[in-house]
PDB file of C-alpha atoms in Angstrom:
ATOM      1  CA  UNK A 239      -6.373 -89.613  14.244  1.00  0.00           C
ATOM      2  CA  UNK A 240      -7.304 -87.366  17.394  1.00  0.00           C
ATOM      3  CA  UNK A 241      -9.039 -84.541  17.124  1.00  0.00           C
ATOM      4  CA  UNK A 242      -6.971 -81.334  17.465  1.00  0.00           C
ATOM      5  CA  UNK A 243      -6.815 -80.281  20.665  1.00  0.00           C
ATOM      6  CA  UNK A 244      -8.261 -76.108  20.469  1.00  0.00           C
ATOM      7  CA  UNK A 245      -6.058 -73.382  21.686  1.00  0.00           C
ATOM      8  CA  UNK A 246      -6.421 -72.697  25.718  1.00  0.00           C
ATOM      9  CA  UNK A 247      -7.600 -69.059  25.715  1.00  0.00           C
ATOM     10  CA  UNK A 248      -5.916 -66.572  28.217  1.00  0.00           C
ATOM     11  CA  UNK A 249      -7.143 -66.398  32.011  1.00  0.00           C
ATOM     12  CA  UNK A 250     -10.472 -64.511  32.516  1.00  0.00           C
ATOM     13  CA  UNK A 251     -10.737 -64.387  28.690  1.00  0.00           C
ATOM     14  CA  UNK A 252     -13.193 -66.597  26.586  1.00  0.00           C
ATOM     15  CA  UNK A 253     -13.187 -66.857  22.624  1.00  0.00           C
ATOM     16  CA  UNK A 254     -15.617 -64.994  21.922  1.00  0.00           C
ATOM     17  CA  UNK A 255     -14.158 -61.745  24.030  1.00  0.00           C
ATOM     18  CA  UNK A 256     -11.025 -62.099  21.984  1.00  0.00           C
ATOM     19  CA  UNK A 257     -10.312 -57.942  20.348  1.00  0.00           C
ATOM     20  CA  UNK A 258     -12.183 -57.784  17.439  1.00  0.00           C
ATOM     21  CA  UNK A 259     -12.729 -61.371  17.517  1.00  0.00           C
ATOM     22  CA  UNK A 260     -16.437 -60.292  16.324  1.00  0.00           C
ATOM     23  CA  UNK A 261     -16.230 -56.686  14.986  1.00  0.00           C
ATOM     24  CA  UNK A 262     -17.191 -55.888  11.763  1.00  0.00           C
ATOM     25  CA  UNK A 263     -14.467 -54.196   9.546  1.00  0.00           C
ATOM     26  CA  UNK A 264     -14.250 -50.415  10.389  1.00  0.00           C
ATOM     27  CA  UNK A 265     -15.335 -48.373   7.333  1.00  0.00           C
ATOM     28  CA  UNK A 266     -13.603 -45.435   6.719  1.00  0.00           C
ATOM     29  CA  UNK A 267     -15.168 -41.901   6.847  1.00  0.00           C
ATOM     30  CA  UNK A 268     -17.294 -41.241   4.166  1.00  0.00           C
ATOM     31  CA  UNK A 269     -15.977 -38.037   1.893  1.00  0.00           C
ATOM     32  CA  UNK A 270     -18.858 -34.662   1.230  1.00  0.00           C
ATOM     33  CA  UNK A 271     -19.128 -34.480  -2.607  1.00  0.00           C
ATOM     34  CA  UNK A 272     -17.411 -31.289  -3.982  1.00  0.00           C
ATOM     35  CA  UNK A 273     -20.666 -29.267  -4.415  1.00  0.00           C
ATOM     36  CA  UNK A 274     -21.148 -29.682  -0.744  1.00  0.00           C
ATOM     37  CA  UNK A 275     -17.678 -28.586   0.169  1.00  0.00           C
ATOM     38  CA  UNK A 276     -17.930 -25.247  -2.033  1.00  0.00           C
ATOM     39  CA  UNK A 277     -20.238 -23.542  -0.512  1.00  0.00           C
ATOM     40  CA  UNK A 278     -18.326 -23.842   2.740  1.00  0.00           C
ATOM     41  CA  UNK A 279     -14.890 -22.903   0.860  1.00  0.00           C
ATOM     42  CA  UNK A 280     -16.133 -19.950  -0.570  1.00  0.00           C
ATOM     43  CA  UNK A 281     -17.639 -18.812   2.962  1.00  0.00           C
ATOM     44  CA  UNK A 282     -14.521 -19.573   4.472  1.00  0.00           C
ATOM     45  CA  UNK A 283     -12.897 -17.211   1.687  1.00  0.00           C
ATOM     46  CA  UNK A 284     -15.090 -14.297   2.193  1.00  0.00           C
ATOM     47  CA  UNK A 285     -14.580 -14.110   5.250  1.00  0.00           C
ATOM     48  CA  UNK A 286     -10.960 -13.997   5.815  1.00  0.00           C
ATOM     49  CA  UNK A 287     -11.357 -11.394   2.731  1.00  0.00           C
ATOM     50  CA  UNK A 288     -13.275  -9.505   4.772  1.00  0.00           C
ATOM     51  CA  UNK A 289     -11.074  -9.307   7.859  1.00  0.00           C
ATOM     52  CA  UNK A 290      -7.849  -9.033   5.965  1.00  0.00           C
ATOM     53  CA  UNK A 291      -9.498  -6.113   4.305  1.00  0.00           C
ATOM     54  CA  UNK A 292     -10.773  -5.033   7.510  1.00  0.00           C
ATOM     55  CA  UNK A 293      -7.457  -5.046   9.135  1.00  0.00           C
ATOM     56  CA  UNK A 294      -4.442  -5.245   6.934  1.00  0.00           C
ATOM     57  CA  UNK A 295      -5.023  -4.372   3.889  1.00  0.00           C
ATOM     58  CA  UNK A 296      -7.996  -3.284   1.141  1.00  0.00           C
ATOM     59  CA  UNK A 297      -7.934  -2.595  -2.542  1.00  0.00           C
ATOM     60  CA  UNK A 298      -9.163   0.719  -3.457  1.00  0.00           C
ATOM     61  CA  UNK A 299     -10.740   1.603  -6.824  1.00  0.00           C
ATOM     62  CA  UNK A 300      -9.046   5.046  -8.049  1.00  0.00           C
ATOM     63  CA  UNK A 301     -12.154   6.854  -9.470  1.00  0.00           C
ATOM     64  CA  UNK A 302     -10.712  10.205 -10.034  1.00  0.00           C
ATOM     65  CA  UNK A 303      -8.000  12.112 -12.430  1.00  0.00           C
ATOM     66  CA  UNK A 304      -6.720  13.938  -9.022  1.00  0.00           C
ATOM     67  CA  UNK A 305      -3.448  11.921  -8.710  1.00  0.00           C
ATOM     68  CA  UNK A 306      -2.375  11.330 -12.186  1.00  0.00           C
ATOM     69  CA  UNK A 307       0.233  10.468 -13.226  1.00  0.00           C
ATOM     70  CA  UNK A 308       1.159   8.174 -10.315  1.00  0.00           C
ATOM     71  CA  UNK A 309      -2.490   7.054 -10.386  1.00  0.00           C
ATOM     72  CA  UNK A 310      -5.189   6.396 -12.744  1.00  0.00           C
ATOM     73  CA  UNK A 311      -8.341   7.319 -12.780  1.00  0.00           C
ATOM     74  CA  UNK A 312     -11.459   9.187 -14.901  1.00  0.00           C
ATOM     75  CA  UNK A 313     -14.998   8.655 -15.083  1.00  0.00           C
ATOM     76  CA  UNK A 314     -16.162   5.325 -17.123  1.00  0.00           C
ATOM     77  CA  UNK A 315     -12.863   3.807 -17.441  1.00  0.00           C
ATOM     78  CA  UNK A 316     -11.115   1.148 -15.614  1.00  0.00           C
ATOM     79  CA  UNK A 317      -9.273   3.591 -13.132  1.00  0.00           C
ATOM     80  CA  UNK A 318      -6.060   1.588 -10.696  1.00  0.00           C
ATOM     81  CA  UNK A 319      -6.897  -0.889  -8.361  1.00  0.00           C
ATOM     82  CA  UNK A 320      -4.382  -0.306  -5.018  1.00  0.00           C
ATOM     83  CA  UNK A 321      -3.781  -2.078  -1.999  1.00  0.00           C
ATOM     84  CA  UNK A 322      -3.536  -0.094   0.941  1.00  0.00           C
ATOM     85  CA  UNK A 323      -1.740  -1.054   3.929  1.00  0.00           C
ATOM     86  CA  UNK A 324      -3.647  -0.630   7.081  1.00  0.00           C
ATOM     87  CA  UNK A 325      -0.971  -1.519   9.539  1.00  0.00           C
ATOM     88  CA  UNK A 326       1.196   0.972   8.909  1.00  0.00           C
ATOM     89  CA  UNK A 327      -0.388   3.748  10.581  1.00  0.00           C
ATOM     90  CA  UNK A 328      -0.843   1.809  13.516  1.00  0.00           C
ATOM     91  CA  UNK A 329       2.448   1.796  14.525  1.00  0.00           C
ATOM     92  CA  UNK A 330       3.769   5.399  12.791  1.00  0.00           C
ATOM     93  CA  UNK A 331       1.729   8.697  11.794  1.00  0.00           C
ATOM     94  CA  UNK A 332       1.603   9.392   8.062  1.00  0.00           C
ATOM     95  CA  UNK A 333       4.981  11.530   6.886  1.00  0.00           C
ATOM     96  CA  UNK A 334       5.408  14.233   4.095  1.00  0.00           C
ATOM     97  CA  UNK A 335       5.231  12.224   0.539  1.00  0.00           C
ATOM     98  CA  UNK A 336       2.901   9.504   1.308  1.00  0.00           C
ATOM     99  CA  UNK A 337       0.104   8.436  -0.486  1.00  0.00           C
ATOM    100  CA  UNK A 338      -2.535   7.880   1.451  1.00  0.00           C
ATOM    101  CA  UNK A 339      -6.618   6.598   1.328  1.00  0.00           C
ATOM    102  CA  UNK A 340      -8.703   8.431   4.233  1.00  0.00           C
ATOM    103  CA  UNK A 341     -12.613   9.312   4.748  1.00  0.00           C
ATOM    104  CA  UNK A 342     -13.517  12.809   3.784  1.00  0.00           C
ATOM    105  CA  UNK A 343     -13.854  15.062   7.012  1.00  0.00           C
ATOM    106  CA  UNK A 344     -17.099  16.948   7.893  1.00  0.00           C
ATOM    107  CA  UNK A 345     -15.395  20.158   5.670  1.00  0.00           C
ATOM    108  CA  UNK A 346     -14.566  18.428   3.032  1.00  0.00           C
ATOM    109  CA  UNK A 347     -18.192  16.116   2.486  1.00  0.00           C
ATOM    110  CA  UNK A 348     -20.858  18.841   4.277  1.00  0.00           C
ATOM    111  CA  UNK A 349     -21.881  20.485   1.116  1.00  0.00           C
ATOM    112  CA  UNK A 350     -21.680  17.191  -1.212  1.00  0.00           C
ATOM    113  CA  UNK A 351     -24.906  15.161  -1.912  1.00  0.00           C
ATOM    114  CA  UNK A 352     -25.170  12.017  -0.848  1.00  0.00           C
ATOM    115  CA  UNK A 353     -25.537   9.406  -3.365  1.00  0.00           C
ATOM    116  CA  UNK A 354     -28.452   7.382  -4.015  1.00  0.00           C
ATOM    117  CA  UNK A 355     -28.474   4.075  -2.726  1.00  0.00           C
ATOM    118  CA  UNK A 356     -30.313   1.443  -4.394  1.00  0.00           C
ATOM    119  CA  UNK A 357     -33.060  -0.232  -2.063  1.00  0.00           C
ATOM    120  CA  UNK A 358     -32.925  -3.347  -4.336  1.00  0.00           C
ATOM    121  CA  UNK A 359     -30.860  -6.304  -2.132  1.00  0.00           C
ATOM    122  CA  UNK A 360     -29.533  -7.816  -4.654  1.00  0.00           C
ATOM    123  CA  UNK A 361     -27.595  -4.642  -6.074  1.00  0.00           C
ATOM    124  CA  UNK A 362     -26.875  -3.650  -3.019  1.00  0.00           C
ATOM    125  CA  UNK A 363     -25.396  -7.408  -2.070  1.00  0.00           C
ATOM    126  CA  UNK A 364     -23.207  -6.857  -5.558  1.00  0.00           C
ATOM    127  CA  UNK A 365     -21.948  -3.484  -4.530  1.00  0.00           C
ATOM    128  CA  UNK A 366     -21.107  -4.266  -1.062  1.00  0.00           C
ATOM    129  CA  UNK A 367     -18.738  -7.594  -2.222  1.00  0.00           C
ATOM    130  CA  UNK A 368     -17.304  -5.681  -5.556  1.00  0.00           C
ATOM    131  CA  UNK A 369     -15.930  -2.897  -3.359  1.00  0.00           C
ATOM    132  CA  UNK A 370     -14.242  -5.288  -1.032  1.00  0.00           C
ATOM    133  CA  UNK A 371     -12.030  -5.919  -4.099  1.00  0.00           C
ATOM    134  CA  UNK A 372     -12.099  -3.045  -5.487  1.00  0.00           C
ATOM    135  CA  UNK A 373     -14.437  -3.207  -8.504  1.00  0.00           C
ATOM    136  CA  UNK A 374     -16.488  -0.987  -7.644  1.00  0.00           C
ATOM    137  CA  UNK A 375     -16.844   2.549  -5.460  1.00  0.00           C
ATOM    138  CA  UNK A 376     -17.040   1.814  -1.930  1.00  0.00           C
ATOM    139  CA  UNK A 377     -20.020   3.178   0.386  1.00  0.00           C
ATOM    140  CA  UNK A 378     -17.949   5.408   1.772  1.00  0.00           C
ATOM    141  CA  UNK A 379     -16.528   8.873   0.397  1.00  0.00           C
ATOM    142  CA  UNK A 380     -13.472   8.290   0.674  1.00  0.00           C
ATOM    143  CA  UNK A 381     -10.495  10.279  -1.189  1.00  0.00           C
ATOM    144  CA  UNK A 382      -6.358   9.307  -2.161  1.00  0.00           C
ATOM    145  CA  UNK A 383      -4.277  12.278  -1.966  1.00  0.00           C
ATOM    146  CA  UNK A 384      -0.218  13.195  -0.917  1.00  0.00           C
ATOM    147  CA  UNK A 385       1.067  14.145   2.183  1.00  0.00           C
ATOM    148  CA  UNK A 386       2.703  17.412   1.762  1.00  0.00           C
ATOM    149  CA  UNK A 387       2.485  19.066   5.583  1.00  0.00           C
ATOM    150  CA  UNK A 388       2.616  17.700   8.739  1.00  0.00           C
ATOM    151  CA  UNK A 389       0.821  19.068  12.008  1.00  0.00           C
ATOM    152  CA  UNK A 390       2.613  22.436  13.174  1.00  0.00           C
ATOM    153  CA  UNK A 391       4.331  23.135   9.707  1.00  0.00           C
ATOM    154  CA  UNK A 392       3.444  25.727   7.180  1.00  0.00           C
ATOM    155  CA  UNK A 393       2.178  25.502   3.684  1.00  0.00           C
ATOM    156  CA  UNK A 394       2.069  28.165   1.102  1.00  0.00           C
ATOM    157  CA  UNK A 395       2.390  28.420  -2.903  1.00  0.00           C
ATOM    158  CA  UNK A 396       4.371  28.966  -4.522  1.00  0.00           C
ATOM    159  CA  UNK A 397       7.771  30.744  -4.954  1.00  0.00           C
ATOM    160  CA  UNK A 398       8.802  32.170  -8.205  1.00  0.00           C
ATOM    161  CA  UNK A 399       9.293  29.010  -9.575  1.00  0.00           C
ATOM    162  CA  UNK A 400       6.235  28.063  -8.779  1.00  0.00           C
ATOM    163  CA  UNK A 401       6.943  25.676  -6.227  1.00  0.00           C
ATOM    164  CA  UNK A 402       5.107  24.443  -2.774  1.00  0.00           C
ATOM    165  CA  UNK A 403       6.914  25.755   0.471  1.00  0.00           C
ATOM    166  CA  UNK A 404       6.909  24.583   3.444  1.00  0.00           C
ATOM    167  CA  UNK A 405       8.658  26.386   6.795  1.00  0.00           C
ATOM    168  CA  UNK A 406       9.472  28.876   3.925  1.00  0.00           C
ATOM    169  CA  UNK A 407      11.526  25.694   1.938  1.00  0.00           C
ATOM    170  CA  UNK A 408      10.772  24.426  -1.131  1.00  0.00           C
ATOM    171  CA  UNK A 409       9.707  21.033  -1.907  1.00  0.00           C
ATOM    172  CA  UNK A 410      11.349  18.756  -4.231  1.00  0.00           C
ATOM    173  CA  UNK A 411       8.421  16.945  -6.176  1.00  0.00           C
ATOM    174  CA  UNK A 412       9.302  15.303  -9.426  1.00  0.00           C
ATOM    175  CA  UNK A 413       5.344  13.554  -9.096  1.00  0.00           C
ATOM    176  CA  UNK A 414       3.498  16.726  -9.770  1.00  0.00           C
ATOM    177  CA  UNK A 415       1.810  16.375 -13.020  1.00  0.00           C
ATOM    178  CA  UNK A 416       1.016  19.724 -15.211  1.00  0.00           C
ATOM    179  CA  UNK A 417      -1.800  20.218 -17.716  1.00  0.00           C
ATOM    180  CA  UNK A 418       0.122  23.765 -18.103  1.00  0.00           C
ATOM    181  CA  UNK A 419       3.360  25.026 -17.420  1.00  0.00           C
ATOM    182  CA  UNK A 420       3.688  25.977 -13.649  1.00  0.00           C
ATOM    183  CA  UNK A 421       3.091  28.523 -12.171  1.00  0.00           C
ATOM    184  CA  UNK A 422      -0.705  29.164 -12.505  1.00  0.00           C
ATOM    185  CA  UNK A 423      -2.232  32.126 -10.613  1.00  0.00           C
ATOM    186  CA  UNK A 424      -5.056  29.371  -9.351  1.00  0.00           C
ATOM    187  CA  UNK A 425      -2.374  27.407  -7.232  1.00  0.00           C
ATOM    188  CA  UNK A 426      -1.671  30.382  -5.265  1.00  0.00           C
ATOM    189  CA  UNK A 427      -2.735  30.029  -2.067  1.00  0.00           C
ATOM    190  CA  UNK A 428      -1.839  32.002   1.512  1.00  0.00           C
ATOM    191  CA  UNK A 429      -0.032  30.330   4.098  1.00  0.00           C
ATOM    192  CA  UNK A 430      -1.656  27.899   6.542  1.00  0.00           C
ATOM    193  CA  UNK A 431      -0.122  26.343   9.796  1.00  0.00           C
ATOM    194  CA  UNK A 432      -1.391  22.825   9.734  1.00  0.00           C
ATOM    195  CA  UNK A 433      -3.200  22.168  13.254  1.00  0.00           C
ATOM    196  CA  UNK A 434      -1.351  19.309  15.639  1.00  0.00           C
ATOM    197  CA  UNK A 435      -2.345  15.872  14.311  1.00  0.00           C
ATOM    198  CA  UNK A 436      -3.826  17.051  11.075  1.00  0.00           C
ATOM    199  CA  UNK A 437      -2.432  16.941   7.198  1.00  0.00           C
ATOM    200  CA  UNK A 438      -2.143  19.231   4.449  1.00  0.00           C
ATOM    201  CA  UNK A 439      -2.899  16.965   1.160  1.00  0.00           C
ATOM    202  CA  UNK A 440      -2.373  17.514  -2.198  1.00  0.00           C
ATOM    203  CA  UNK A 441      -3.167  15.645  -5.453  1.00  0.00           C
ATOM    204  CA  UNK A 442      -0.545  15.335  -7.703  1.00  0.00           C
ATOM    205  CA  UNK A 443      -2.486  16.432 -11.284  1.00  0.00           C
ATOM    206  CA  UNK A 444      -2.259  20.197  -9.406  1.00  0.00           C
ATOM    207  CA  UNK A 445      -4.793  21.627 -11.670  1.00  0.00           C
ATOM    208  CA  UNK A 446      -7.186  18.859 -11.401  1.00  0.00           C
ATOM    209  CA  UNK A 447      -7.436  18.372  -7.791  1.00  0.00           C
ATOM    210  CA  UNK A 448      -9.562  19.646  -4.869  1.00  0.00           C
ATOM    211  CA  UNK A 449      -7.527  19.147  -2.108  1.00  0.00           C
ATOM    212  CA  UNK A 450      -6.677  20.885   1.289  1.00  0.00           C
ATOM    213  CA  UNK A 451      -6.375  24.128  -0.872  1.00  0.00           C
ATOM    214  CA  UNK A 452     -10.223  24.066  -2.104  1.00  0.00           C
ATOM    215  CA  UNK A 453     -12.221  21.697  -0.158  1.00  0.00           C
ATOM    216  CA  UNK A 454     -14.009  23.473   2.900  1.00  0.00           C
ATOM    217  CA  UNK A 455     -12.918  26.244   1.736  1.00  0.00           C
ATOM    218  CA  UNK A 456      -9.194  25.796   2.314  1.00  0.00           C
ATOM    219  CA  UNK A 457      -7.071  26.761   4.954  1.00  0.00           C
ATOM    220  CA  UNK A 458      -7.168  24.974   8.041  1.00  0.00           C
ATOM    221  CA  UNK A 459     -10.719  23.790   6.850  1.00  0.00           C
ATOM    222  CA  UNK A 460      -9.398  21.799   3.897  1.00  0.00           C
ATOM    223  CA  UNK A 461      -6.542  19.588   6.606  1.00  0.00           C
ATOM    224  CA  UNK A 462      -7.176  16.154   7.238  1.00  0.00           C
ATOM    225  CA  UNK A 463      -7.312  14.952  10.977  1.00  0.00           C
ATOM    226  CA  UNK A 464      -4.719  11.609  10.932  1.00  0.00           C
ATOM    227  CA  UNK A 465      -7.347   9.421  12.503  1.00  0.00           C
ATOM    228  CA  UNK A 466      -9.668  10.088   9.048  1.00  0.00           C
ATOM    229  CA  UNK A 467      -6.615   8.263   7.359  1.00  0.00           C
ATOM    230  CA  UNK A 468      -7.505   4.870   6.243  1.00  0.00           C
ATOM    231  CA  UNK A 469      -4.230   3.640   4.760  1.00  0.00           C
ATOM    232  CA  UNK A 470      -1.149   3.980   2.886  1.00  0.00           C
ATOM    233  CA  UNK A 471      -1.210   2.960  -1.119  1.00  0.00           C
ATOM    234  CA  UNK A 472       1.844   0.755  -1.547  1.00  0.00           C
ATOM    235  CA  UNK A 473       1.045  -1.265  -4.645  1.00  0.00           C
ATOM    236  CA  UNK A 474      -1.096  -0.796  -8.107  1.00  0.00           C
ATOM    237  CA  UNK A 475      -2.682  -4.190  -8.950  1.00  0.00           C
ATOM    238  CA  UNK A 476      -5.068  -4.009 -11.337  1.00  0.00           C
ATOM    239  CA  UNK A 477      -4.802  -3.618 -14.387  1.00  0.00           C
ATOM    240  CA  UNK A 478      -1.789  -5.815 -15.080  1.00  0.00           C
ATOM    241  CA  UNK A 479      -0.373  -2.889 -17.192  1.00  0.00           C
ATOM    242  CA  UNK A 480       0.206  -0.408 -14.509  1.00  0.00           C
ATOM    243  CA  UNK A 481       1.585  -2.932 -11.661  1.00  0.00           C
ATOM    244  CA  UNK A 482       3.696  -1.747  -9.454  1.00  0.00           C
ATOM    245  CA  UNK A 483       4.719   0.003  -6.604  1.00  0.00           C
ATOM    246  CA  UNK A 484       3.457   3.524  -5.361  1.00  0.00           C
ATOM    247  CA  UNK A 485       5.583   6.608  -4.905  1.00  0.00           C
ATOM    248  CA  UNK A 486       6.477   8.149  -1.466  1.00  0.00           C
ATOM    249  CA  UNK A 487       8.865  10.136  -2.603  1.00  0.00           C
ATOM    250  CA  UNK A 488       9.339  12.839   0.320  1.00  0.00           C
ATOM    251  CA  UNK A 489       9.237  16.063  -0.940  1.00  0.00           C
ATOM    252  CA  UNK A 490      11.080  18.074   2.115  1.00  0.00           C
ATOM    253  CA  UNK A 491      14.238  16.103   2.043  1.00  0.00           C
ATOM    254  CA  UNK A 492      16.867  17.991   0.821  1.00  0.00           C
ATOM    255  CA  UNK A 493      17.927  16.485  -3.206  1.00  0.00           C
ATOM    256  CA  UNK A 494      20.702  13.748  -3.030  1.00  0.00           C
ATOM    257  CA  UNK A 495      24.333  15.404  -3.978  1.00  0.00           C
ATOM    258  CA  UNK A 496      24.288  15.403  -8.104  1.00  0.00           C
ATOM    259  CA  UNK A 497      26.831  12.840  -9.451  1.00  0.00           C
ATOM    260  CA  UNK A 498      29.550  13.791 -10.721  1.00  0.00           C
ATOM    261  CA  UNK A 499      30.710  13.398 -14.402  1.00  0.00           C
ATOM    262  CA  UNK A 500      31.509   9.971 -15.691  1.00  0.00           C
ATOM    263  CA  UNK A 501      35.873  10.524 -16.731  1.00  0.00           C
ATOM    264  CA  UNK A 502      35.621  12.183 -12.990  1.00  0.00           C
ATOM    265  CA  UNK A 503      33.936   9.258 -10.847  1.00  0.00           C
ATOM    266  CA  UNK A 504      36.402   7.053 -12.746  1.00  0.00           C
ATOM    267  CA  UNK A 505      39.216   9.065 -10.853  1.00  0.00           C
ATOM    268  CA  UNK A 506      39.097   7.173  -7.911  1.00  0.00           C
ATOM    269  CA  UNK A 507      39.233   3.980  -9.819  1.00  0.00           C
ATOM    270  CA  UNK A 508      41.763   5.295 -11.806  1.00  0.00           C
ATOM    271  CA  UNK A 509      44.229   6.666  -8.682  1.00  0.00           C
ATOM    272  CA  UNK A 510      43.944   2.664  -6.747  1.00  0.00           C
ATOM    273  CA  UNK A 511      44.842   1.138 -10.169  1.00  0.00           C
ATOM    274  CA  UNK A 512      48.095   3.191 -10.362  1.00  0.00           C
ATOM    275  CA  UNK A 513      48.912   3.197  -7.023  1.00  0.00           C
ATOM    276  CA  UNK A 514      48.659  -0.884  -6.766  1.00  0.00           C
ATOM    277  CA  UNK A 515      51.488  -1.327  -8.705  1.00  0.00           C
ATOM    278  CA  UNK A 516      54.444   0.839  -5.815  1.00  0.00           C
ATOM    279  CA  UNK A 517      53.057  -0.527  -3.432  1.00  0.00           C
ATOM    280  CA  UNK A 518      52.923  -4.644  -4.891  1.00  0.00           C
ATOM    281  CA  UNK A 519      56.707  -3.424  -5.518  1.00  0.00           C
ATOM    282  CA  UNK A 520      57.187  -1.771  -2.132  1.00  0.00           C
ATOM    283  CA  UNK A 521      55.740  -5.196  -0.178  1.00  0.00           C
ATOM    284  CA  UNK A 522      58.146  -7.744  -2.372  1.00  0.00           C
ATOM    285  CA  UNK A 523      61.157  -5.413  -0.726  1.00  0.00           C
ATOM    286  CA  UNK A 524      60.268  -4.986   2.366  1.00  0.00           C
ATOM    287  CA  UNK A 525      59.491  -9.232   2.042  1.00  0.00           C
ATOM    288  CA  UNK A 526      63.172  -9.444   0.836  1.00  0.00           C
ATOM    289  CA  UNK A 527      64.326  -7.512   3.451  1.00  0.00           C
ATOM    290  CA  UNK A 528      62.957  -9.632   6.198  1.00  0.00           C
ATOM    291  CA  UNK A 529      63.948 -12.737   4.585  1.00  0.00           C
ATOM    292  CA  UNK A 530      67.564 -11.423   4.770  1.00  0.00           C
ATOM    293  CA  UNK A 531      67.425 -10.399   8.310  1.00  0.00           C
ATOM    294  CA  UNK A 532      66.518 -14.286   8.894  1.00  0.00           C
TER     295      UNK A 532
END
């Protein structure tokens, strides 16, 4: 029998330049063990934790009785963790009723003593990441109170019922929290314009707060400039038992219109249901009518 005759190979082409005719077998790309990848991962993480704090938004430790009820706080105990939204304000100013986070003005931090940092790296390595989420104090002095005056309105307490005025109005504040029954002689305070881009801030536990009424000294000393604000505190997240949402309830809108009493908002209900049935009867006539006609 004759041999096989071996297939011609393509023009300009030998055998052995045939693709792959003598590659080894491709391996594929050899995988980093976990423990490699973790370190990277968790880099990666603190990172973006740091600019979403940074920029968006940063959870707060509430260290201080000053806004109780709506917030949590006392020395020693596991005070509210909030998230503050840092956008916010960089689109709008801060209105009447909102919480917000801001750095203490020169007033406000000029006679307090600065607290001792320790030199050991370390703690100070612990500190620095446990106040990015909010477990511990950050370096800052920083302070949470409510917006009650804007710049070029005018604050005073109280009226006879012991309530906050502002342009001479009371304010509507369900919030406030009492340790006594309103009004106290201490809450009393003379009437202050609040300077163009400044705030007048309150906390809501009234007798347990240093706010624009005390610190500095009050008066125009104890306003906050807006660009001292940090952010506005939208949600409680830690602990899971006080989650939720915080209050902005503004305080110088005028109260909704009270509702009416139940057997009276049924009237309206009441007046369609009887008035259905003449005119269901009126439309069948004037249907007969027309049917007639045809």
């Amino acid at each position: 029998m004759a041999d096989p005759i071996p297939p011609v190979p393509a023009p300009g082409e030998s055998g052995s330049e045939r693709p792959g005719a003598d590659e080894p077998p491709k391996k594929g790309r050899r995988k980093r063990p976990f423990w490699q990848e973790l370190p990277i991962l968790i880099g990666i993480a603190l990172v973006l934790t740091i600019l979403i704090q940074q920029f968006v938004a940063k959870v707060f430790l509430i260290p201080s009785a000053s806004m109780e009820t709506t917030l949590h706080g006392c020395d020693g105990c596991f005070g509210d963790r909030v998230v503050v939204d840092r956008v916010t304000y960089d689109f709008t100013d801060p209105a009447p009723g909102d919480v917000i986070v801001f750095r203490g003005p020169q007033p406000w931090t000029a006679n307090e003593i600065a607290p001792q940092e320790s030199g050991n790296f370390f703690t100070k390595t612990l500190r620095g990441l446990g106040s990015l989420v909010g477990f511990a104090p950050p370096d800052e002095r920083d302070f949470v109170k409510r917006v009650i005056a804007v710049g070029g309105q005018t604050v005073q307490c109280c009226d006879p019922q012991g309530r906050v005025l502002v342009d001479g109005k009371p304010l509507d504040e369900p919030y406030v929290h009492w340790l006594d029954q309103p009004p106290t002689a201490r809450q009393t305070f003379a009437p202050v314009t609040v300077p163009k881009g400044s705030l007048w801030v309150m906390g809501d536990n009234r007798e347990n707060s240093c706010d624009s009424r005390c610190q500095g000294g009050g008066g125009v000393n104890g306003t906050v400039p807006v660009d001292d604000v940090i952010g506005k505190a939208r949600v409680i997240v830690l602990p899971p038992s006080r989650w939720g949402g915080v209050s902005d309830h503004d305080p110088q809108a005028a109260p909704a219109a009270l509702g009416a009493p139940a057997w009276q908002q049924g009237i309206p209900l009441g007046a369609g249901a009887l008035l259905a049935f003449p005119t269901l009867a009126a439309g069948r006539g004037l249907r007969r009518k027309l049917s007639k006609q045809d």
